Amino acid sequence: MAACFRFFFRDPGMDYFIELFCSGLTRGAIYALIALGYTMVYGIIGLINFAHGEIYMIGAFTAFIVATVLSIYGFPLLAIVILAGFAAVIWSSAYGYTVEKIAYRPLRHAPRLSPLISAIGMSIFLQNYVLLAQTSNFLPFPELIPEFAFMEPIAHIVGSTDIVILITTAVIMLILTIVIKGTKVGKAMRATSQDRTMAMLVGINVNRIISATFIIGSALAAVGGLLIASHIGQINFYIGFLAGIKAFTAAVLGGIGSIPGAVLGGLVLGLTESFATGYVSSDYEDVFAFSLLVLILIFKPSGLLGKAETKKV
Amino acid sequence: MLGFKEIKNGLLVSLWFVFLTFPLMVVKVDPVERIVRWRWENSLYVAIGTFAVFLLVKIIIQRRSRNAAVDKEAEQKKESFIHRVLASPRQKFTLIALLLAVAIVFPLFSSSYQTNVMTTALMYVVLGLGLNIVVGMAGLLDLGYVAFYAVGAYSYALLNHHFDLGFWAVLPIGGGLAAIFGILLGFPVLRLRGDYLAIVTLGFGEIIRLVLENWSEFSKGPSGISNISRPGLFGIEFGLDGAIIYIYYLMIVFMIVTIFIVNRLQDSRLGRAWIALREDEIACQAMGIDKRKTKLVAFSLGAFWAGIIGVVFAAKTTFINPASFTFLESAIILAIVVLGGMGSIVGVIFGALILILLPEYLRALSEYRMLAFGAILVAMMVFRPQGLISNIRRTYHSDKKFPSPTQQ
């Protein structure tokens, strides 16, 4: 196995290419996890949940706090990973649910701009809440994913964290697909996103389904937060803003409202960023993502896999 | 008034918030020293605070629904104090004259620090009025407004640095450049629907900031540009204190001009086209209004004001760097417009004065400034979407009874 890897990775130029490709995939997987939350919420209530990036940040912070506390009290690594993951998912979901209830539910029938402004307010509020409750400094995130021994020969190209992130993301996507295609909640979600009034008429509790969507989206964001924080190794209160915008870009790129689209968009965005920073310039890392966003919205607002919206009078 | 049920619900809600805020508010870890601090007192504060807010909201909702049930008619007729004053020309002019007199003598009786703060507030009034054209009147949510502000500020800083151009020469250039940027951005994106537009403008604002930060040969990067000259008056140069007072009066003049122009715009053909576009695009197009052109004019006019104030900002602080033009700045201006009342000129002025002066004078609370801004945006949207001083549509009441066509 190792010899085989070594055979393929002899050429340094090729090495660099594959390294960029892998880091792009990892990034893309994380973007996809967060983008799913955007796309699901948009699909169901047609709102850009601006505070979604903050939910992700809160997930990362909760994981950080739990993991650090547990490691100070001397828990084993596996227990730390599991408990931190659970805490992140539970609290992020709770925040997602509460945000929806406070800031979006009263505005269900308001003009389109109102919930968007409310979402921006929520995002600023949550950012500053974490800033005041914790700190504005960058905090070192504990290393939750160990270096695997079998990855040794290719460690300079693909890290262990990359592999873990890719596998976790793939598993989560699989579970999500099963939930949406197979279960009653998933069916109700699809019905609600097609036609809310009709869904109500056939006896679906639409408010509960919308809450469920927010909870699932937030849980995915929390997993994303946990993974990226242990990958990058540090967090602060501001990480949600940029990650949120990029994940939104991914969602739009794939076609907002489409779940496979979010995954595809995330991967395309991750790879683009990775190659652009690798071959062009690392100073403009974020500019590439924003330019991509502006370009897609101008030339193909419906995205790669999205349906064009027709407006009827 | 408040039954047992509300109290029970309140307790449940506060319990939920105690749970919600537990990891972030109670636990504080120091990963380097490896110390955990448990701040249990915060839980208590959260519980009490949430309970109080919950009861307050319930009381407000109860009162509102009772009022609505009793006399809906009277409620509509009862206008706010401000509107009553504005309605009668005599009171209106007295009020304006009074305010103007206070504004003119203000720097004579206060320190230059106070004057400086007031100038900042006035700048935000004008910025708010500019954004009000875009968001309030035309209904286009622009989250990258600060980018145009940056264009204005940097055009003055760079032209002053390289070519030694003066304030008055650059003022129209800065505004014009910002307007051109507005058109360049607006041309492709204005056909997008509202929420997409918001994100694209946000992205554009960030691109401008990132370019300014990274393109060091052009903008000197994060270290910024210093020693920008202060504005002069026909060749007269002012000292530090003189310049502060001069800029203050300048801003007063700018504000009056802006209010005048925006007020006239609101009642013009263009202003009514904006409001119509905001309400219903399709109906508006059916009435023969060129959607793209009208939106583009709103966008570039808003940008123009941001550019002008950008030039003033650079001249006032004599130092600028990209850190002054973050997304939060756009959010503050948006909060001003939303708090005051979208589309309402008086509202925007009050909004700016409240949001800029209040944190300045309540220094102890300035930490919580951004927290409050976020909360204000949410609360205004939920409880009072029309803002503090809402814009009242002009309606025409006729005393005469017109004969209906069937009677003729």
XYZ file of C-alpha atoms in Angstrom:
721
model
C 0.000 0.000 0.000
C 2.673 2.418 1.102
C 4.864 1.462 -1.855
C 1.998 2.043 -4.182
C 1.423 5.500 -2.729
C 5.112 6.256 -3.023
C 5.055 5.237 -6.659
C 2.299 7.648 -7.472
C 3.623 10.536 -5.467
C 7.166 10.737 -6.817
C 6.803 13.860 -8.882
C 6.993 16.956 -6.639
C 4.762 18.999 -8.945
C 2.225 16.218 -8.844
C 2.642 16.009 -5.081
C 1.775 19.655 -4.770
C -1.220 19.229 -7.030
C -2.549 16.312 -4.996
C -1.891 18.128 -1.751
C -3.933 21.073 -2.980
C -6.611 18.731 -4.271
C -6.932 17.012 -0.892
C -6.983 20.197 1.129
C -9.548 21.539 -1.321
C -11.728 18.487 -0.796
C -11.469 18.851 2.978
C -12.401 22.499 2.864
C -15.161 21.729 0.430
C -16.575 19.034 2.694
C -16.788 21.499 5.587
C -18.362 24.169 3.385
C -20.847 21.569 2.230
C -21.791 20.709 5.819
C -22.549 24.333 6.608
C -24.117 24.995 3.205
C -26.651 22.235 3.837
C -28.117 24.274 6.668
C -28.522 27.306 4.414
C -30.004 25.357 1.591
C -32.484 23.404 3.732
C -33.766 26.531 5.454
C -33.962 28.379 2.158
C -35.779 25.487 0.554
C -38.410 25.499 3.259
C -39.069 29.125 4.137
C -37.195 31.016 1.435
C -35.033 32.869 3.936
C -31.280 33.351 3.911
C -30.507 32.420 7.477
C -27.796 34.946 8.053
C -27.184 33.730 11.596
C -26.253 30.256 10.399
C -22.539 31.040 10.413
C -22.896 32.071 14.052
C -24.584 28.785 14.910
C -21.549 27.053 13.453
C -19.258 29.299 15.523
C -21.224 28.505 18.667
C -20.891 24.814 17.868
C -17.122 25.191 17.613
C -17.005 27.187 20.864
C -19.111 24.683 22.775
C -16.896 21.868 21.546
C -13.842 23.877 22.549
C -15.135 24.533 26.056
C -16.266 20.981 26.692
C -13.115 19.449 25.238
C -10.805 21.721 27.203
C -12.659 21.228 30.480
C -12.669 17.473 30.037
C -9.010 17.361 29.119
C -8.160 19.423 32.204
C -10.059 16.900 34.299
C -8.092 14.140 32.590
C -10.661 12.280 30.503
C -9.424 9.884 27.781
C -9.286 11.234 24.234
C -12.112 9.122 22.834
C -14.522 10.238 25.588
C -13.535 13.845 24.970
C -14.208 13.587 21.246
C -17.607 11.964 21.729
C -18.771 14.263 24.532
C -17.528 17.421 22.820
C -19.245 16.357 19.615
C -22.510 15.681 21.430
C -22.381 18.948 23.342
C -21.678 20.912 20.164
C -24.574 19.291 18.330
C -27.022 19.691 21.227
C -26.266 23.311 21.960
C -26.045 24.375 18.346
C -29.416 22.792 17.658
C -30.850 24.523 20.712
C -29.547 27.860 19.474
C -30.848 27.233 15.962
C -34.287 26.374 17.342
C -34.373 29.429 19.619
C -33.176 31.824 16.923
C -35.897 30.627 14.597
C -38.528 31.034 17.284
C -37.475 34.533 18.332
C -36.314 36.166 15.142
C -38.019 34.435 12.226
C -41.296 32.895 13.337
C -43.050 36.194 14.162
C -42.051 37.428 10.702
C -43.406 34.515 8.716
C -45.871 36.718 6.836
C -43.884 39.947 6.815
C -42.341 41.413 3.637
C -39.270 39.577 2.411
C -36.795 42.129 3.659
C -37.915 41.984 7.300
C -36.735 38.473 8.234
C -33.467 39.130 6.413
C -32.756 42.249 8.485
C -33.807 40.367 11.591
C -31.366 37.594 10.647
C -28.536 40.087 10.227
C -29.376 41.507 13.650
C -29.338 38.029 15.146
C -25.960 37.337 13.584
C -24.438 40.523 15.046
C -26.061 39.799 18.398
C -24.731 36.256 18.644
C -21.232 37.308 17.606
C -21.049 39.937 20.289
C -22.692 37.680 22.833
C -19.882 35.166 22.408
C -17.328 37.977 22.379
C -18.607 39.319 25.705
C -19.269 35.964 27.350
C -15.909 34.541 26.353
C -13.070 36.469 24.792
C -12.015 38.228 21.615
C -8.680 36.391 21.475
C -7.919 33.418 19.316
C -8.179 30.287 21.437
C -6.116 27.168 20.765
C -8.416 24.302 19.946
C -7.308 20.981 21.433
C -6.166 18.333 18.963
C -8.991 15.851 18.907
C -7.936 13.791 15.907
C -4.687 11.872 16.439
C -2.127 11.258 13.699
C -2.748 7.749 12.447
C 0.272 5.512 12.051
C -0.849 4.000 8.740
C -0.987 7.453 7.199
C 2.714 7.954 7.859
C 4.071 7.561 4.283
C 1.712 10.127 2.783
C 1.418 12.410 5.827
C 3.175 15.229 4.005
C 0.430 15.245 1.398
C -2.750 14.149 3.148
C -3.143 14.627 6.884
C -5.108 12.330 9.155
C -7.566 15.109 9.896
C -8.355 15.408 6.184
C -9.265 11.745 6.010
C -11.378 11.925 9.161
C -13.187 15.018 7.897
C -13.913 13.446 4.521
C -15.193 10.198 6.007
C -17.326 11.936 8.641
C -18.827 14.233 6.056
C -19.610 11.364 3.725
C -21.314 9.411 6.524
C -23.346 12.434 7.583
C -24.458 13.108 4.018
C -25.563 9.510 3.728
C -27.589 9.724 6.953
C -29.108 13.023 5.846
C -30.135 11.563 2.500
C -31.780 8.618 4.259
C -33.585 10.960 6.666
C -34.886 13.155 3.900
C -35.827 10.430 1.447
C -36.978 7.766 3.836
C -38.480 9.069 7.031
C -41.784 10.717 7.758
C -40.112 13.956 8.864
C -38.128 14.074 5.638
C -41.242 13.531 3.580
C -43.015 16.293 5.491
C -40.033 18.572 4.891
C -40.112 17.995 1.179
C -43.841 18.587 1.136
C -43.475 21.833 3.100
C -40.780 23.109 0.806
C -42.936 22.427 -2.229
C -46.046 24.150 -0.960
C -46.488 25.289 2.601
C -50.214 25.910 2.484
C -50.891 22.583 0.840
C -48.717 20.810 3.379
C -50.776 22.415 6.144
C -53.968 21.226 4.471
C -52.859 17.623 4.459
C -52.196 17.775 8.179
C -48.500 18.552 8.462
C -47.571 20.704 11.441
C -45.586 23.185 9.406
C -44.140 25.081 12.348
C -42.756 21.879 13.802
C -41.242 20.887 10.454
C -39.585 24.279 10.126
C -38.166 23.895 13.629
C -36.910 20.443 12.698
C -35.196 21.881 9.639
C -33.439 24.478 11.749
C -32.390 21.837 14.269
C -30.960 19.508 11.618
C -29.200 22.346 9.827
C -27.691 23.594 13.088
C -26.535 20.120 14.060
C -24.738 19.786 10.717
C -23.138 23.190 11.220
C -21.976 22.119 14.678
C -20.275 19.038 13.248
C -18.664 21.282 10.666
C -17.518 23.625 13.404
C -16.028 20.844 15.454
C -14.186 19.376 12.463
C -12.784 22.617 11.118
C -11.745 23.844 14.546
C -9.733 20.709 15.200
C -8.336 20.962 11.660
C -7.235 24.586 11.881
C -6.431 24.457 15.574
C -7.787 27.806 16.716
C -11.109 29.605 17.008
C -12.485 33.003 17.845
C -15.881 34.672 17.839
C -15.540 35.960 14.294
C -15.007 32.670 12.422
C -18.716 32.307 11.738
C -18.974 35.365 9.522
C -16.519 34.266 6.863
C -17.481 30.607 7.034
C -21.118 31.599 6.741
C -20.541 33.701 3.632
C -18.479 30.973 2.017
C -20.981 28.284 2.814
C -23.677 30.519 1.423
C -21.583 30.869 -1.736
C -21.394 27.095 -1.898
C -25.153 26.790 -1.493
C -25.803 29.337 -4.239
C -23.186 27.764 -6.491
C -24.912 24.415 -6.266
C -28.359 25.937 -6.565
C -29.959 27.096 -3.358
C -32.678 24.803 -2.096
C -31.055 21.726 -3.624
C -29.343 19.351 -1.192
C -27.019 17.560 -3.652
C -26.322 21.024 -5.042
C -25.019 22.204 -1.680
C -22.569 19.319 -1.531
C -21.407 19.847 -5.090
C -21.150 23.587 -4.559
C -19.136 23.098 -1.388
C -16.653 20.810 -3.120
C -16.305 23.082 -6.170
C -15.759 26.119 -3.948
C -13.233 24.281 -1.765
C -11.236 23.104 -4.764
C -11.351 26.498 -6.450
C -10.083 28.204 -3.320
C -7.404 25.646 -2.737
C -6.027 25.796 -6.288
C -6.351 29.556 -6.500
C -4.414 30.086 -3.294
C -1.904 27.408 -4.250
C -1.143 28.597 -7.765
C -2.117 32.259 -7.859
C -1.783 34.083 -4.564
C -2.639 33.336 -0.961
C -3.257 37.006 -0.120
C -6.542 37.024 -1.963
C -7.941 33.776 -0.573
C -11.266 35.297 0.428
C -11.506 37.499 -2.637
C -11.748 34.387 -4.841
C -14.747 33.080 -2.931
C -16.537 36.427 -3.036
C -15.773 36.943 -6.720
C -17.070 33.457 -7.460
C -20.258 34.322 -5.582
C -20.761 37.565 -7.475
C -20.060 35.867 -10.816
C -22.484 32.995 -10.235
C -25.243 35.281 -9.098
C -24.796 37.405 -12.179
C -24.516 34.667 -14.782
C -26.396 31.721 -13.359
C -28.443 32.735 -10.321
C -30.164 29.361 -10.253
C -26.843 27.598 -9.633
C -25.464 24.339 -10.995
C -28.266 22.031 -9.922
C -31.011 24.479 -9.049
C -34.234 25.093 -10.829
C -34.884 28.502 -12.301
C -37.597 30.273 -10.375
C -40.446 31.596 -12.384
C -42.505 34.353 -10.908
C -46.205 34.224 -11.489
C -48.577 37.068 -10.940
C -53.491 41.137 34.100
C -50.832 38.470 33.997
C -52.144 35.089 34.912
C -50.513 32.086 36.486
C -49.975 30.643 33.024
C -47.772 33.527 31.907
C -45.670 33.281 35.047
C -45.205 29.556 34.502
C -44.294 30.076 30.854
C -41.885 32.789 31.879
C -40.161 30.458 34.308
C -39.910 27.766 31.649
C -38.461 30.217 29.141
C -35.897 31.500 31.613
C -34.967 27.904 32.473
C -34.470 27.210 28.761
C -32.217 30.233 28.429
C -30.197 29.181 31.471
C -29.602 25.882 29.715
C -28.881 27.625 26.419
C -26.309 30.018 27.820
C -24.718 27.502 30.162
C -21.514 26.593 28.296
C -20.757 30.061 27.000
C -21.777 32.180 29.965
C -20.891 29.974 32.909
C -17.771 28.093 31.908
C -14.655 29.983 31.073
C -11.516 28.028 30.402
C -7.967 29.151 30.090
C -6.410 26.590 27.759
C -2.856 27.752 28.414
C -2.951 27.888 32.222
C -5.396 24.973 32.213
C -7.794 26.598 34.673
C -11.591 26.347 34.595
C -13.612 29.165 36.056
C -17.276 28.523 36.852
C -19.257 31.721 36.790
C -22.544 30.534 38.264
C -23.700 34.045 39.013
C -24.158 34.579 35.260
C -26.831 31.894 35.191
C -28.766 33.826 37.785
C -28.509 37.037 35.748
C -29.667 35.241 32.626
C -32.635 33.719 34.457
C -33.767 37.021 35.959
C -33.145 38.949 32.741
C -35.029 36.505 30.542
C -37.953 36.340 32.962
C -38.236 40.130 33.047
C -37.993 40.462 29.258
C -40.550 37.716 28.760
C -43.093 39.381 31.080
C -42.430 42.762 29.478
C -43.070 41.386 26.004
C -46.246 39.667 27.186
C -47.527 42.890 28.760
C -46.772 44.865 25.614
C -48.545 42.331 23.431
C -51.563 42.249 25.756
C -51.844 45.991 25.866
C -51.477 46.281 22.137
C -54.169 43.734 21.380
C -56.507 45.375 23.929
C -55.957 48.793 22.381
C -56.533 47.417 18.941
C -59.794 45.862 20.065
C -61.121 48.985 21.809
C -60.635 51.697 19.260
C -58.894 51.011 16.065
C -60.170 54.207 14.541
C -58.860 56.488 17.259
C -55.488 54.776 17.196
C -55.049 55.582 13.549
C -56.017 59.201 13.945
C -53.731 59.769 16.879
C -50.475 60.740 15.296
C -47.232 60.980 17.127
C -46.046 64.287 18.517
C -43.404 64.661 15.831
C -45.865 64.194 13.045
C -48.250 66.705 14.557
C -45.460 69.250 14.760
C -44.375 68.578 11.209
C -47.902 68.832 9.948
C -48.335 72.498 10.816
C -45.863 74.725 8.950
C -45.540 77.244 11.766
C -44.552 74.742 14.426
C -42.319 73.043 11.926
C -40.346 76.178 11.141
C -40.099 77.127 14.811
C -38.696 73.721 15.586
C -36.222 73.826 12.706
C -35.072 77.339 13.630
C -34.616 76.253 17.260
C -32.611 73.181 16.282
C -30.489 75.204 13.888
C -29.740 77.790 16.573
C -28.694 75.062 19.004
C -26.555 73.438 16.328
C -24.804 76.714 15.489
C -23.925 77.719 19.030
C -23.078 74.168 20.087
C -19.300 74.283 19.365
C -18.939 77.608 21.170
C -20.040 76.088 24.451
C -18.474 72.672 24.300
C -15.033 71.136 24.155
C -13.525 70.073 20.864
C -14.035 66.457 21.918
C -17.786 67.068 22.161
C -17.776 68.835 18.815
C -15.910 65.942 17.283
C -18.465 63.457 18.581
C -21.253 65.604 17.230
C -19.551 65.758 13.828
C -19.388 61.974 13.767
C -23.079 61.787 14.591
C -23.852 64.229 11.783
C -21.805 62.131 9.377
C -23.894 59.132 10.294
C -27.056 61.171 9.777
C -25.994 61.880 6.204
C -24.847 58.288 5.649
C -28.170 57.081 7.016
C -30.047 59.437 4.697
C -27.999 58.137 1.768
C -28.691 54.514 2.633
C -32.294 55.450 3.242
C -32.631 56.234 -0.464
C -31.472 52.726 -1.330
C -33.061 50.666 1.441
C -35.938 52.777 2.640
C -37.268 54.227 -0.563
C -36.219 51.823 -3.297
C -36.339 48.734 -1.061
C -32.933 47.410 -2.145
C -31.098 45.912 0.816
C -27.512 47.068 0.395
C -25.148 45.447 2.887
C -21.991 46.730 1.225
C -22.737 50.390 1.669
C -19.487 50.932 3.497
C -17.579 50.021 0.310
C -18.693 53.291 -1.297
C -17.734 55.128 1.862
C -14.291 53.539 1.535
C -14.058 54.543 -2.127
C -14.677 58.165 -1.152
C -12.226 58.103 1.743
C -9.463 56.427 -0.250
C -9.911 58.640 -3.270
C -9.302 61.695 -1.099
C -6.423 60.077 0.778
C -4.656 58.891 -2.381
C -5.240 61.986 -4.487
C -4.090 64.120 -1.590
C -1.048 61.965 -1.004
C 0.109 61.661 -4.616
C -1.126 64.813 -6.320
C -1.651 67.115 -3.358
C -5.225 67.804 -4.337
C -7.314 69.719 -1.807
C -10.509 68.769 -0.032
C -12.862 70.802 -2.192
C -11.342 69.526 -5.420
C -11.692 65.903 -4.348
C -15.169 66.191 -2.841
C -17.000 65.864 -6.168
C -14.402 63.389 -7.458
C -14.873 61.133 -4.421
C -18.638 61.275 -4.688
C -18.486 60.709 -8.423
C -16.119 57.760 -8.140
C -18.356 56.159 -5.546
C -21.369 56.707 -7.800
C -19.484 55.111 -10.709
C -18.665 52.117 -8.508
C -22.328 51.989 -7.587
C -23.314 51.862 -11.253
C -20.633 49.295 -12.076
C -21.836 47.023 -9.292
C -25.482 47.810 -9.749
C -25.619 47.167 -13.479
C -25.200 43.399 -13.264
C -26.666 42.711 -9.826
C -29.798 44.801 -9.739
C -31.795 42.232 -11.633
C -31.319 39.834 -8.734
C -34.059 39.372 -6.194
C -33.854 41.212 -2.879
C -32.086 38.701 -0.685
C -29.510 37.762 -3.305
C -28.791 41.426 -3.805
C -28.076 41.730 -0.090
C -25.479 38.988 -0.196
C -23.810 40.209 -3.392
C -23.446 43.707 -2.003
C -22.044 42.212 1.189
C -19.548 40.243 -0.882
C -18.652 43.355 -2.856
C -18.049 45.320 0.335
C -15.717 42.630 1.600
C -13.871 42.452 -1.744
C -13.161 46.185 -1.625
C -11.883 45.920 1.945
C -9.717 42.885 1.192
C -8.238 44.506 -1.896
C -7.411 47.626 0.119
C -5.812 45.445 2.756
C -3.711 43.340 0.398
C -2.797 45.608 -2.487
C -0.046 47.390 -0.604
C 1.463 49.240 -3.569
C -1.837 50.943 -4.158
C -3.312 51.544 -0.732
C -0.397 50.946 1.643
C -2.198 47.910 3.026
C -3.335 47.534 6.635
C -1.046 50.285 7.899
C -3.202 52.829 6.091
C -2.515 56.340 4.883
C -1.699 59.090 7.348
C -1.123 62.854 7.184
C -4.103 63.590 5.019
C -4.606 67.336 4.899
C -7.551 68.920 6.632
C -9.954 70.995 4.570
C -9.157 74.652 4.045
C -11.358 77.622 3.255
C -10.180 79.728 0.294
C -6.591 79.122 1.148
C -6.973 79.629 4.888
C -5.473 76.762 6.885
C -6.909 76.015 10.303
C -5.223 74.733 13.413
C -6.438 71.524 15.056
C -9.231 73.123 17.086
C -10.230 75.396 14.261
C -10.413 72.504 11.835
C -12.663 70.526 14.162
C -15.138 73.389 14.402
C -14.858 74.052 10.677
C -15.673 70.443 9.812
C -18.560 70.553 12.244
C -20.127 73.508 10.444
C -19.350 71.871 7.139
C -21.276 68.797 8.220
C -24.216 70.934 9.325
C -24.323 72.458 5.853
C -23.988 69.040 4.224
C -26.779 67.699 6.371
C -29.117 70.539 5.509
C -28.361 70.170 1.802
C -28.898 66.416 2.008
C -32.170 66.745 3.873
C -33.342 69.284 1.329
C -32.406 67.107 -1.648
C -33.768 63.881 -0.186
C -36.965 65.626 0.793
C -37.431 66.942 -2.718
C -36.514 63.570 -4.204
C -39.121 61.821 -2.108
C -41.925 63.789 -3.680
C -40.496 63.764 -7.180
C -41.465 61.485 -10.007
C -38.318 59.458 -9.325
C -39.027 59.106 -5.603
C -42.545 57.914 -6.242
C -41.202 55.456 -8.802
C -38.829 54.072 -6.115
C -41.623 53.600 -3.638
C -43.760 51.949 -6.275
C -40.880 49.611 -7.171
C -40.445 48.712 -3.528
C -44.097 47.814 -3.192
C -44.616 45.816 -6.359
C -42.095 45.426 -9.132
C -44.341 43.827 -11.675
C -47.193 46.288 -11.277
C -44.635 49.052 -11.467
C -43.217 47.793 -14.752
C -46.699 47.508 -16.098
C -47.119 51.207 -15.371
C -44.215 51.922 -17.696
C -41.428 52.532 -15.205
C -37.985 51.432 -16.360
C -37.086 49.101 -13.523
C -33.377 48.862 -14.125
C -32.795 52.552 -14.667
C -34.787 53.570 -11.633
C -32.995 51.115 -9.374
C -29.638 52.116 -10.780
C -30.283 55.767 -10.033
C -31.211 54.917 -6.431
C -28.116 52.783 -6.042
C -25.703 55.325 -7.463
C -27.277 58.243 -5.589
C -26.877 56.346 -2.321
C -23.287 55.567 -3.259
C -22.663 59.213 -4.107
C -23.545 60.317 -0.588
C -21.430 57.597 0.923
C -18.509 58.789 -1.230
C -18.932 62.400 -0.143
C -19.007 61.456 3.516
C -16.024 59.198 2.911
C -14.041 62.238 1.758
C -15.143 64.160 4.853
C -14.209 61.210 7.044
C -10.687 61.054 5.605
C -10.314 64.808 6.054
C -11.619 64.696 9.612
C -9.474 61.849 10.945
C -6.451 62.610 8.688
C -5.707 58.890 8.838
C -7.520 55.969 7.260
C -6.944 52.258 7.034
C -9.088 49.350 5.847
C -10.138 48.522 9.425
C -12.561 51.462 9.349
C -14.568 49.891 6.561
C -15.698 46.533 7.863
C -19.101 44.946 7.499
C -20.013 46.156 10.993
C -19.935 49.717 9.733
C -22.537 48.823 7.100
C -24.550 47.111 9.806
C -24.487 50.221 12.002
C -25.758 52.391 9.162
C -28.445 49.837 8.409
C -29.420 49.787 12.094
C -29.795 53.574 11.973
C -32.153 53.382 9.028
C -34.160 50.508 10.476
C -34.437 52.015 13.955
C -35.490 55.394 12.664
C -37.994 54.045 10.236
C -37.276 53.015 6.684
C -38.141 55.767 4.261
C -38.640 58.392 6.959
C -36.209 61.306 6.940
C -36.940 62.550 10.468
C -36.707 58.963 11.668
C -33.264 58.436 10.179
C -31.968 61.629 11.818
C -33.239 60.517 15.205
C -31.950 56.995 14.635
C -28.433 58.254 13.907
C -28.377 60.593 16.870
C -29.616 57.885 19.246
C -27.334 55.125 17.997
C -24.174 57.217 17.737
C -24.516 59.611 20.669
C -25.975 57.241 23.236
C -23.024 54.815 23.328
C -20.680 57.790 23.266
C -22.159 59.282 26.429
C -22.804 55.976 28.161
C -19.175 54.968 28.090
C -19.730 52.161 30.579
C -22.145 50.535 28.166
C -20.064 50.999 25.032
C -18.886 47.398 25.306
C -22.459 46.320 24.725
C -22.908 48.612 21.751
C -22.812 46.030 19.009
C -24.835 43.592 21.092
C -27.503 46.258 21.393
C -27.369 47.020 17.654
C -28.051 43.389 16.848
C -30.870 43.211 19.365
C -32.345 46.459 18.038
C -32.441 45.112 14.478
C -34.293 41.991 15.595
C -36.636 43.750 18.022
C -37.546 46.476 15.556
C -38.389 43.940 12.875
C -40.506 41.885 15.261
C -42.316 44.620 17.186
C -42.208 47.788 15.144
C -41.170 47.186 11.524
C -42.091 50.737 10.569
C -39.429 52.191 12.892
C -39.553 54.757 15.697
C -40.880 57.561 13.542
C -42.568 55.963 10.627
C -42.988 57.563 7.310
C -46.538 58.706 6.797
C -47.879 58.367 3.317
C -49.442 61.443 1.960
C -53.105 60.862 1.410
C -55.678 63.069 -0.156
C -58.871 63.636 1.768
C -61.746 65.241 0.026
C -64.650 66.878 1.805
C -66.791 67.029 -1.255
C -68.735 63.999 -2.205
C -68.189 63.199 -5.795
C -71.187 61.812 -7.595
C -70.534 58.250 -8.528
C -70.790 57.377 -12.220
C -73.994 55.444 -11.774
C -75.830 58.461 -10.386
C -75.009 60.660 -13.329
